[in-house]
Amino acid sequence: MKLALIGQPNCGKSTIFNQLAGYKSISANFPGATVSYTLGKFYFQNKTIELVDLPGTYSLSWYDDAEKESVKALSSMDFDCIINVLDASTITRGLELTLELISLNKPMVVALNMMDEAKKKGIDINIAKLEDSIGVKVVPVIAKQAKGIKDLINAALKASPPIKKCIYSKRIESLIQNLEQCLESQAGSLILPPKLIAIKAIEGFSACEEIVSWYPKCQNLLEATRVLLNNGVEVTKERHALCLEIFEYSAKVKDSQGLPLSEKIDEILLHPILGYVSLFLIFIAIFFIVFEGGSPFESLIDKFFSFTEDYFSKNIHNAFLLSVTKGAVDGIGAAIGIALPYLVPFFVILSVLEDSGYLSRIAFLMDSLMHKIGVHGTSVIPFIMGYGCSVPAVMATRIIKDRREKFISAFLATLVPCAARTTVIMGLVAFFIGPIYAILLYLLNLIVIGIAGIVLKKFLPGINPEILFDIPPYRTPTIKTTIVKTWYRIKDFVYVAIPLLVGGSIVLALIDYFNFAKYVNFVFMPFMELLGLPFSIGIVLIFGIFKKELTLLMLAQALGLSSIAMVSKVLTVEQIFVFTIFVMFYIPCLATIATLYREIRLKGTIIITLSSVLVATILAFITHLLFLIV
Amino acid sequence: MRLIDCEVSQEVRVVGFDSGCRSKERLLQLGIIPGVILKIKRLAPFSGPLIVSIEGSDVVLGRGIAKKILVEKI
């Protein structure tokens, strides 16, 4: 049994998915949070059921890569039932997709989600009437609270194709049918049902027009039809009118009293002046929460691990064994002691930002500024995700339609210091020199991103696309989702990064033991000389390519120190700055490079990788020079 | 008249789109369809985008797009 979840962006598909198949699909409160489909399995009444969470799409004509993924999956995978998720609070718009799905003529059910929000808006939907007007079984659910999910699956298992097949007026329906029959007779097999291709081609969706153009006879028919239907607008208008009609027939709207709460919040957060002040304050607050939440733990845990190491030094007498054990303890200590204390508060905040609906509002506020660097407001989403991890950030560029803009966004998103690099900034600059200098580094980073954007905009000519998306309502993030989401992100760190760190630490200890490091460091000597860094940390930068945290965690070891807390005794303030700035920009980690390759192909990936090394070197060198002058 | 020329909180009806409006498909998907009534809710400063409300949902669109949407007063 294979079920698909499909619906418009931000209607709660991933929330339903996660309720059924465990937390696998990152849900968030902005359109386009899911950019590729997620597969899950669950057991229901002793049956194994496969569930596919598809990226949200407004209609079956795709606009960006994420939507294309949905339509492709919908037509290529053989689903036993389509679960169409509808946001009850914006039902008129959502019905447009429902009507298109009906023309696929496959078993389907409608999951009417966010019934609670609709009620708050004063919308009261009569389920029986809605079912009657669309000819599809409708199950009301509140996905966030897991209400109605069982009924939904029960209905999906028994689902049948829609009862009503004709949804347009007789005149339009017959014109569609003519084209459909033409396609059926001319074409062997098509990637989409011929009826859908016919409708979409008449409406002027280029991908479907192209398919029709392969068959000259149908192409002539299409042209004639489009003339008859005012370039296809009549189809769109009629479908929209039908949606309104269904809404009026099946729903009652009560006047809500006064200004809704979200409007009041928007009065401040989207205000021409107060909006930017709030944005600034929110970012400063986030910074301090992450730093203040992290640093006490860092010193505490560091003490514990120094103590453990002392214990081992006294009790293990075999030099080889000692260096390996020390390597392992260093690795674990560094991972738990330095990275986790900063990562946990950061991921909690990121999750709240995503689920509250504020991200899209930042996009609105920042749009005109973003235009100056060759992208538009929507790119704020990959940028902010970039502070978490570059991998989802690069993936989030899928919601950007324009190729050039997607490249610029991916490029700039990789320059944003991810959580791993944040641990380096926090653990070195904020910890040893002062939090205010760490803030300055973040500002420097923003300036560099700005300049990089302006340069890219200049060298990659093209039309600047405009912002266009729907703003989600404010929603209160649930504690459960926040915890689960934070864990989901930390899990990667625990399962992937910690073994890598421990392994890396041991390898480094071995390299040290066999005196091998000097060869590696020898190669980097001229480079380190240029930046005024100690030669012994050349090897650290190599490890950093695997995982950025490694650069901090292995620094102490490479310098021959027993703990990170002693770094300031060996490195000067200048060297800490130079090192941190270099690490902040140089080469994306392997996982990011792999993701870049998937999203923007080889050439773009090479350009981004090489330029980042160049940018890092230039900035680190300038910092070195500045210190020489001062 | 064009959407960009409308005042904040003025209700207008969509008449059509300028030829060469590259975002027409998405506008239609977001419910900005000829015949629909919409209202500018908010304008971002520094010639930033605008928020319009249509049938209970809010859409953010750039000024360039707002220039290409033809509307009439009601």
XYZ file of C-alpha atoms in Angstrom:
704
model
C 0.000 0.000 0.000
C 1.468 3.329 -1.004
C -0.022 6.683 -0.070
C 0.977 10.171 -1.157
C 0.539 13.385 0.781
C 0.030 16.298 -1.553
C -1.194 19.806 -0.969
C -0.370 23.456 -1.250
C 2.710 24.821 0.513
C 2.473 25.154 4.290
C -0.789 23.234 4.698
C 0.699 20.695 7.119
C 1.648 17.696 4.986
C 4.906 17.155 6.835
C 3.127 17.465 10.185
C 0.730 14.658 9.213
C 3.650 12.654 7.867
C 5.619 13.027 11.089
C 2.624 11.998 13.180
C 2.427 8.747 11.253
C 5.935 7.793 10.270
C 8.035 9.320 13.034
C 9.975 12.529 12.742
C 11.666 12.359 9.372
C 10.406 15.305 7.437
C 11.428 18.747 8.675
C 8.208 20.712 9.043
C 8.228 24.474 9.403
C 5.868 27.382 9.139
C 6.815 28.805 5.765
C 5.834 27.850 2.234
C 8.426 25.511 0.726
C 9.843 23.947 3.908
C 9.881 20.530 2.241
C 11.884 20.597 -0.965
C 12.267 16.941 -1.764
C 9.985 14.035 -1.070
C 10.395 11.976 2.079
C 9.520 8.307 2.268
C 8.223 6.728 5.450
C 6.684 3.471 6.590
C 4.214 2.702 9.317
C 1.998 -0.145 10.460
C -1.737 0.232 10.467
C -4.129 -2.613 11.255
C -1.330 -5.147 10.677
C -0.531 -3.730 7.283
C 2.684 -2.045 6.221
C 1.894 1.264 4.622
C 4.311 3.382 2.677
C 3.789 7.099 2.915
C 5.377 9.739 0.704
C 5.516 13.366 1.777
C 5.669 15.514 -1.352
C 6.851 19.134 -1.490
C 3.951 21.580 -1.478
C 2.668 22.794 -4.800
C -0.015 25.373 -5.578
C -1.123 23.547 -8.673
C 0.012 20.753 -10.932
C 1.880 23.192 -13.130
C 5.185 23.558 -11.394
C 6.938 26.841 -10.924
C 10.148 25.914 -9.141
C 12.286 22.782 -8.747
C 10.600 21.698 -5.511
C 7.153 21.736 -7.124
C 8.453 19.940 -10.178
C 9.644 17.185 -7.864
C 6.091 16.781 -6.560
C 4.401 16.562 -9.933
C 7.076 14.191 -11.221
C 6.681 11.904 -8.212
C 2.916 12.029 -8.475
C 2.975 10.861 -12.076
C 5.850 8.390 -11.898
C 5.172 6.556 -8.621
C 2.198 4.286 -8.504
C 0.162 5.468 -5.542
C -2.805 3.495 -4.225
C -4.349 6.639 -2.865
C -3.648 10.350 -2.955
C -4.192 12.183 0.308
C -4.868 15.783 -0.588
C -4.132 17.970 2.422
C -6.228 21.129 2.493
C -5.692 24.038 4.861
C -9.221 24.765 6.085
C -8.313 28.370 6.838
C -7.388 29.112 3.199
C -9.702 26.596 1.631
C -10.735 28.521 -1.497
C -7.196 28.630 -2.790
C -6.469 25.083 -1.718
C -9.476 23.766 -3.628
C -7.813 24.797 -6.901
C -5.278 22.005 -6.466
C -8.016 19.625 -5.297
C -9.952 20.193 -8.520
C -6.819 19.489 -10.552
C -6.132 16.321 -8.590
C -9.699 15.171 -9.253
C -8.928 15.224 -12.969
C -6.178 12.633 -12.349
C -9.045 10.217 -11.623
C -7.156 8.241 -8.978
C -8.421 7.088 -5.581
C -8.184 10.069 -3.275
C -9.285 11.530 0.040
C -9.133 15.065 1.327
C -7.548 15.738 4.720
C -9.084 18.978 5.874
C -6.339 20.256 8.167
C -6.158 23.187 10.575
C -9.815 23.065 11.457
C -8.917 24.934 14.658
C -7.366 27.835 12.759
C -10.330 28.062 10.437
C -12.640 28.249 13.439
C -10.558 31.094 14.846
C -10.941 32.892 11.543
C -14.695 32.402 11.839
C -14.909 29.811 9.062
C -17.275 26.943 9.757
C -17.084 24.162 7.175
C -19.856 21.637 6.673
C -18.020 18.415 5.841
C -21.000 16.623 4.272
C -21.702 19.536 1.950
C -18.048 19.775 0.947
C -17.945 16.046 0.199
C -21.094 16.354 -1.817
C -19.765 19.202 -3.945
C -16.365 17.726 -4.790
C -17.307 14.052 -4.818
C -14.391 13.025 -2.639
C -14.341 11.737 0.951
C -13.298 14.512 3.353
C -11.752 13.841 6.784
C -11.317 16.757 9.195
C -7.977 16.695 11.028
C -5.864 18.835 13.314
C -2.452 17.438 12.431
C -0.552 19.346 15.114
C -2.596 17.604 17.818
C -2.763 14.288 15.927
C -6.571 14.565 15.805
C -8.381 12.672 13.062
C -5.228 11.019 11.700
C -6.521 7.469 12.240
C -9.800 8.232 10.499
C -7.796 9.697 7.645
C -5.778 6.529 7.085
C -8.899 4.411 7.414
C -10.534 6.500 4.714
C -7.430 6.386 2.528
C -7.385 2.576 2.631
C -10.976 2.458 1.425
C -10.715 5.356 -0.997
C -12.159 5.292 -4.484
C -11.677 7.597 -7.460
C -13.641 10.852 -7.362
C -17.330 10.575 -8.240
C -17.521 13.809 -10.168
C -15.363 13.850 -13.224
C -16.642 16.913 -14.995
C -15.875 20.059 -13.147
C -15.902 22.706 -15.832
C -18.870 24.026 -17.800
C -20.070 21.930 -20.726
C -18.490 24.245 -23.279
C -15.040 24.237 -21.692
C -15.251 20.563 -20.780
C -15.899 19.625 -24.408
C -13.009 21.776 -25.640
C -10.726 20.079 -23.112
C -12.041 16.704 -24.163
C -11.277 17.375 -27.831
C -7.666 18.129 -27.049
C -7.472 15.198 -24.650
C -8.741 12.805 -27.324
C -6.327 14.238 -29.857
C -3.435 13.608 -27.479
C -4.676 10.110 -26.770
C -4.846 9.217 -30.441
C -1.545 10.841 -31.407
C 0.716 10.120 -28.494
C 1.688 6.702 -27.214
C 2.523 7.243 -23.585
C 2.669 10.570 -21.793
C 4.251 11.499 -18.485
C 0.990 12.976 -17.224
C -2.640 11.994 -17.854
C -3.700 13.478 -21.226
C -6.588 15.371 -19.674
C -4.276 17.176 -17.307
C -1.848 18.014 -20.113
C -4.755 19.362 -22.140
C -6.004 21.613 -19.319
C -2.549 22.881 -18.432
C -1.561 23.510 -22.046
C -4.742 25.534 -22.625
C -3.954 27.561 -19.529
C -0.533 28.281 -21.021
C 1.728 26.183 -18.810
C 4.889 25.986 -20.903
C 5.939 22.424 -20.022
C 2.557 21.064 -21.150
C 2.443 23.327 -24.197
C 5.748 21.802 -25.224
C 4.378 18.277 -24.963
C 1.416 19.229 -27.158
C 3.735 20.884 -29.694
C 5.333 17.502 -30.453
C 2.079 16.538 -32.185
C 1.300 19.029 -34.977
C -2.372 18.053 -35.188
C -2.887 18.665 -31.487
C -0.821 21.827 -31.648
C -3.260 23.330 -34.172
C -6.181 22.318 -32.025
C -4.531 23.840 -28.946
C -3.985 27.156 -30.700
C -7.588 27.312 -31.813
C -8.840 26.404 -28.341
C -6.721 29.033 -26.690
C -8.152 31.697 -28.966
C -11.672 30.567 -28.050
C -10.898 30.679 -24.354
C -9.211 34.074 -24.133
C -5.709 32.566 -23.971
C -6.833 30.024 -21.431
C -7.734 32.589 -18.783
C -11.354 31.406 -18.978
C -10.343 27.992 -17.658
C -8.522 29.529 -14.709
C -11.380 31.919 -14.029
C -13.956 29.204 -14.194
C -12.025 26.954 -11.856
C -11.632 29.816 -9.425
C -15.337 30.643 -9.626
C -16.080 27.006 -8.927
C -13.838 27.075 -5.855
C -15.689 30.108 -4.578
C -18.995 28.401 -5.252
C -17.952 25.292 -3.353
C -16.784 27.459 -0.497
C -20.022 29.415 -0.354
C -22.073 26.238 -0.508
C -20.189 24.342 2.180
C -18.884 26.998 4.560
C -20.280 29.754 6.716
C -18.199 32.759 7.619
C -18.861 34.638 10.827
C -17.497 38.117 11.180
C -14.558 38.011 13.531
C -14.533 40.849 16.015
C -11.829 43.450 15.984
C -8.290 43.165 14.694
C -6.985 39.594 14.940
C -3.916 39.088 17.125
C -1.638 38.353 14.173
C -2.529 41.730 12.642
C -1.581 43.430 15.892
C 1.769 41.620 15.962
C 2.371 42.531 12.329
C 1.681 46.191 13.156
C 4.945 46.082 15.111
C 7.043 43.420 13.411
C 6.354 44.674 9.872
C 6.356 48.356 10.773
C 8.659 50.461 8.535
C 10.830 51.442 11.525
C 9.850 49.271 14.470
C 10.035 46.208 12.248
C 13.747 46.683 11.614
C 14.429 47.601 15.242
C 12.699 44.387 16.343
C 14.619 42.377 13.775
C 17.911 43.763 15.074
C 16.987 43.161 18.714
C 15.841 39.628 17.970
C 19.163 38.800 16.337
C 21.187 40.290 19.181
C 19.046 38.356 21.665
C 19.618 35.124 19.759
C 23.349 35.707 19.800
C 23.456 36.221 23.538
C 21.205 33.283 24.296
C 23.453 31.014 22.250
C 26.622 32.396 23.795
C 25.445 32.719 27.375
C 23.725 29.372 27.204
C 26.890 27.759 25.928
C 29.895 29.258 27.652
C 29.280 28.189 31.285
C 28.842 24.610 30.123
C 31.934 24.864 28.020
C 34.190 25.748 30.943
C 32.518 23.240 33.232
C 32.787 20.322 30.838
C 36.271 21.337 29.861
C 37.374 21.073 33.490
C 35.941 17.601 33.741
C 37.795 16.406 30.689
C 41.102 17.972 31.730
C 40.723 16.082 34.968
C 40.023 12.809 33.167
C 43.045 13.326 31.005
C 45.280 13.948 33.969
C 44.017 10.736 35.432
C 44.926 8.804 32.290
C 48.339 10.449 32.059
C 49.156 9.258 35.538
C 47.856 5.749 35.103
C 48.730 4.699 31.573
C 52.432 4.184 31.158
C 52.626 2.901 27.609
C 53.317 6.015 25.533
C 51.531 4.765 22.420
C 48.439 3.666 24.316
C 48.408 6.922 26.200
C 48.450 9.062 23.081
C 45.599 7.074 21.539
C 43.494 7.266 24.737
C 44.231 10.938 25.046
C 43.182 11.428 21.457
C 39.878 9.689 22.073
C 39.163 11.592 25.306
C 40.055 14.858 23.591
C 37.660 14.084 20.786
C 34.739 13.216 23.036
C 35.468 16.105 25.362
C 35.651 18.574 22.551
C 32.440 17.342 20.959
C 30.374 17.315 24.122
C 32.103 20.207 25.795
C 32.328 22.748 23.041
C 29.941 21.990 20.238
C 26.850 20.750 22.078
C 26.465 23.635 24.562
C 26.217 26.064 21.634
C 24.368 23.788 19.238
C 21.436 22.939 21.497
C 20.254 26.498 22.262
C 20.884 27.479 18.673
C 18.777 24.703 17.181
C 15.959 25.387 19.643
C 15.877 29.008 18.505
C 16.082 28.100 14.833
C 13.135 25.770 15.257
C 11.058 28.452 16.990
C 11.941 30.953 14.244
C 10.852 28.502 11.567
C 7.606 27.462 13.206
C 6.421 30.861 14.354
C 6.083 32.222 10.822
C 8.611 35.004 11.389
C 11.037 33.797 8.699
C 8.724 34.820 5.865
C 8.287 38.214 7.481
C 12.055 38.689 7.551
C 11.952 37.969 3.830
C 9.427 40.792 3.408
C 11.498 43.251 5.444
C 14.792 42.391 3.799
C 13.626 42.176 0.184
C 14.818 45.558 -1.025
C 18.212 45.098 0.617
C 18.559 41.621 -0.854
C 17.918 43.020 -4.316
C 21.172 44.905 -4.041
C 23.058 41.624 -3.809
C 21.371 39.980 -6.752
C 18.723 37.934 -4.948
C 15.324 38.723 -3.477
C 13.719 38.366 -0.076
C 12.978 34.663 -0.405
C 16.731 33.966 -0.205
C 16.573 35.058 3.424
C 15.275 31.548 4.138
C 18.369 29.683 2.862
C 20.554 32.301 4.541
C 18.998 31.858 7.958
C 18.960 28.086 7.577
C 22.659 28.533 6.779
C 23.311 29.573 10.362
C 22.153 26.076 11.286
C 23.826 23.969 8.629
C 24.909 24.677 5.071
C 23.425 21.437 3.745
C 19.715 22.253 4.285
C 20.519 25.857 3.377
C 21.746 24.840 -0.065
C 18.751 22.530 -0.429
C 16.408 25.367 0.498
C 17.521 27.215 -2.637
C 15.142 24.910 -4.481
C 12.329 27.307 -3.720
C 14.152 29.846 -5.894
C 13.063 29.585 -9.473
C 15.658 31.545 -11.374
C 18.900 29.577 -12.097
C 21.174 32.586 -11.711
C 19.536 33.623 -8.495
C 19.695 30.075 -7.198
C 23.437 29.988 -7.817
C 23.994 33.330 -6.090
C 21.850 32.239 -3.136
C 23.679 28.923 -2.794
C 27.010 30.711 -3.024
C 26.135 33.260 -0.359
C 24.425 30.683 1.866
C 27.657 28.665 2.084
C 29.469 31.801 3.294
C 27.054 32.093 6.237
C 28.771 30.643 9.330
C 26.969 27.375 10.087
C 26.536 26.011 13.617
C 29.868 24.209 13.308
C 31.639 27.430 12.474
C 29.676 29.151 15.232
C 31.266 26.774 17.715
C 34.664 27.900 16.438
C 33.712 31.581 16.709
C 32.132 31.113 20.131
C 34.781 28.731 21.440
C 37.724 30.862 20.343
C 36.883 34.501 19.762
C 33.913 34.933 22.108
C 35.452 32.758 24.811
C 39.007 34.097 24.799
C 38.674 37.615 23.453
C 35.090 38.628 24.247
C 31.560 38.188 22.907
C 31.526 41.658 21.394
C 34.351 40.655 19.032
C 32.373 37.629 18.006
C 29.489 39.930 17.077
C 31.946 41.979 15.039
C 32.972 38.831 13.189
C 29.341 38.115 12.351
C 29.000 41.665 11.057
C 32.189 41.245 9.017
C 30.677 38.069 7.628
C 27.510 39.946 6.596
C 29.589 42.636 4.910
C 31.603 40.012 3.010
C 28.369 38.318 1.914
C 27.071 41.695 0.779
C 30.192 42.450 -1.244
C 30.247 38.929 -2.687
C 26.606 39.393 -3.709
C 27.277 42.727 -5.402
C 30.241 41.240 -7.276
C 28.235 38.173 -8.345
C 25.351 40.377 -9.450
C 27.759 42.345 -11.635
C 29.406 39.323 -13.210
C 26.246 37.338 -13.762
C 23.983 39.618 -15.736
C 20.288 38.847 -15.775
C 16.945 40.210 -14.739
C 16.403 40.440 -11.032
C 13.340 38.339 -10.278
C 10.772 39.756 -7.912
C 9.559 38.413 -4.619
C 6.228 36.587 -4.735
C 4.947 34.267 -2.031
C 2.184 33.966 0.506
C 2.834 34.927 4.106
C 1.943 32.207 6.603
C -0.062 33.079 9.706
C 1.687 33.229 13.062
C 1.562 29.916 14.848
C 2.694 28.994 18.340
C 5.510 26.454 18.066
C 4.640 23.376 20.112
C 7.115 22.175 22.711
C 7.003 18.686 21.280
C 7.914 19.761 17.747
C 10.666 22.014 19.021
C 12.237 19.218 21.041
C 11.876 16.653 18.290
C 13.235 19.007 15.663
C 16.215 19.995 17.791
C 16.945 16.344 18.454
C 16.606 15.568 14.737
C 19.304 18.113 13.992
C 21.510 17.208 16.960
C 21.234 13.540 16.007
C 23.340 14.180 12.937
C 25.955 15.714 15.167
C 25.863 12.876 17.689
C 25.928 10.049 15.149
C 28.092 11.537 12.445
C 30.204 14.271 13.925
C 31.185 12.692 17.250
C 32.542 9.455 15.729
C 34.346 11.592 13.159
C 35.746 13.782 15.901
C 36.883 10.876 18.009
C 38.315 9.097 14.969
C 39.969 12.293 13.809
C 41.415 12.880 17.246
C 42.869 9.391 17.353
C 44.286 9.763 13.842
C 45.806 13.052 14.844
C 47.276 11.491 17.982
C 48.753 8.704 15.849
C 50.125 11.166 13.340
C 51.652 12.989 16.244
C 53.059 9.840 17.768
C 54.730 8.752 14.573
C 55.898 12.282 13.965
C 54.072 12.353 10.677
C 52.393 15.723 11.162
C 55.512 17.600 10.231
C 55.286 16.374 6.634
C 51.711 17.581 6.267
C 52.507 20.798 8.036
C 55.610 21.204 5.892
C 53.437 21.430 2.785
C 51.378 24.161 4.408
C 54.345 26.026 5.827
C 54.493 28.837 3.253
C 50.767 29.333 3.620
C 50.894 29.484 7.404
C 53.861 31.802 7.182
C 51.798 34.115 4.996
C 49.014 34.245 7.586
C 51.334 34.309 10.583
C 49.920 31.134 12.103
C 51.909 28.403 13.885
C 52.994 25.674 11.442
C 51.641 22.894 13.625
C 47.994 23.696 12.843
C 48.241 23.170 9.089
C 46.907 19.665 9.537
C 43.891 20.955 11.478
C 42.686 22.798 8.421
C 42.739 19.554 6.447
C 40.506 17.883 9.033
C 38.196 20.876 8.890
C 37.203 19.960 5.362
C 35.458 16.864 6.714
C 33.678 18.686 9.489
C 34.178 22.294 10.454
C 33.974 21.607 14.202
C 37.180 19.603 13.888
C 39.194 22.752 13.368
C 38.434 23.928 16.887
C 38.372 20.582 18.550
C 41.713 19.455 17.207
C 43.405 22.766 17.622
C 44.509 22.099 21.189
C 45.781 18.695 20.260
C 47.738 19.933 17.282
C 49.300 22.599 19.442
C 50.272 19.938 21.970
C 47.993 21.293 24.693
C 46.024 19.215 27.145
C 42.837 21.245 26.771
C 41.200 23.884 24.626
C 41.152 26.271 27.577
C 44.905 26.629 27.208
C 44.828 27.777 23.609
C 45.147 31.415 24.646
C 48.471 30.636 26.259
C 49.967 29.557 22.946
C 48.098 31.551 20.326
C 48.145 35.327 20.331
C 44.951 37.363 19.963
C 45.997 38.057 16.398
C 46.435 34.377 15.604
C 43.049 33.528 17.090
C 41.436 36.156 14.876
C 43.290 35.108 11.742
C 42.534 31.448 12.347
C 38.834 32.046 13.066
C 38.348 34.299 10.057
C 40.043 31.761 7.821
C 37.888 28.927 9.155
C 34.740 31.055 8.857
C 35.091 31.298 5.085
C 37.368 28.577 3.747
C 36.074 25.621 1.720
C 32.554 24.224 2.375
C 32.653 20.890 4.250
C 32.354 17.656 2.256
C 28.628 17.229 2.942
C 27.957 20.750 1.669
C 30.064 20.185 -1.431
C 28.042 17.049 -2.172
C 24.786 18.980 -1.770
C 26.038 21.835 -3.921
C 26.898 19.350 -6.632
C 23.347 17.984 -6.533
C 21.724 21.407 -6.658
C 23.915 23.486 -8.955
C 26.106 20.931 -10.759
C 29.869 20.588 -11.070
C 30.873 23.957 -12.487
C 29.039 25.970 -9.866
C 30.375 23.765 -7.075
C 33.971 24.208 -8.216
C 33.537 27.966 -8.517
C 32.063 28.208 -5.008
C 34.693 25.948 -3.431
C 37.651 27.739 -4.978
C 36.317 31.233 -4.365
C 35.660 30.460 -0.720
C 39.290 29.453 -0.208
C 40.377 32.598 -2.000
C 38.089 34.826 0.070
C 39.259 33.155 3.290
C 42.928 33.595 2.424
C 42.559 37.226 1.410
C 40.590 38.127 4.549
C 42.911 36.227 6.877
C 45.904 37.884 5.225
C 44.356 41.358 5.556
C 43.692 40.660 9.239
C 47.296 39.577 9.671
C 48.505 42.769 7.956
C 46.208 44.950 10.064
C 47.673 43.500 13.224
C 51.191 44.063 11.897
C 50.415 47.728 11.285
C 48.623 48.271 14.606
C -4.867 51.749 -13.295
C -2.095 49.620 -11.899
C -1.890 47.976 -8.512
C 1.266 49.937 -7.681
C -0.686 53.212 -7.960
C -3.275 52.170 -5.381
C -3.297 53.405 -1.849
C -2.891 51.251 1.219
C -6.162 49.650 2.368
C -7.999 50.613 -0.836
C -10.058 47.760 -2.285
C -9.639 47.116 -6.003
C -10.670 44.490 -8.542
C -8.086 42.701 -10.684
C -8.728 43.292 -14.391
C -5.738 41.597 -15.998
C -2.013 41.511 -16.428
C 0.410 43.403 -18.603
C 1.855 41.361 -21.391
C 5.343 40.345 -20.409
C 4.360 39.673 -16.838
C 6.659 36.734 -16.165
C 5.034 35.816 -12.900
C 1.510 35.455 -14.274
C 1.354 31.720 -13.598
C 2.298 32.109 -9.958
C -0.040 35.071 -9.495
C -2.922 32.967 -10.743
C -1.918 30.137 -8.408
C -1.831 32.487 -5.456
C -5.370 33.555 -6.220
C -4.654 36.837 -8.004
C -7.064 36.108 -10.828
C -8.984 38.581 -13.013
C -12.224 39.447 -11.216
C -10.868 38.958 -7.709
C -10.989 41.798 -5.179
C -7.782 42.633 -3.364
C -6.421 45.219 -1.002
C -2.905 46.518 -0.320
C -2.220 45.909 3.342
C 1.292 47.140 3.771
C 4.235 48.610 1.874
C 7.829 47.862 2.820
C 10.114 50.913 2.979
C 13.050 51.523 0.594
C 10.826 50.640 -2.379
C 10.445 47.152 -0.976
C 7.610 44.741 -1.670
C 3.942 45.038 -0.746
C 1.542 42.759 1.066
C -1.881 42.341 -0.466
C -4.750 40.420 1.038
C -6.995 38.298 -1.137
C -9.779 36.083 0.064
C -8.342 35.724 3.542
C -4.703 35.101 2.718
C -1.778 37.484 2.496
C 0.600 37.554 -0.450
C 3.927 39.385 -0.649
C 4.827 40.714 -4.072
C 7.554 42.939 -5.446
C 6.776 46.383 -6.824
C 7.846 45.309 -10.301
C 5.074 42.744 -10.291
C 2.587 45.223 -8.834
C 3.307 47.464 -11.823
C 2.113 44.740 -14.166
C -1.180 44.001 -12.438
C -4.063 45.982 -13.890
C -6.857 46.842 -11.479
C -9.982 48.987 -11.302
C -11.634 50.856 -8.469
C -14.858 49.541 -7.004
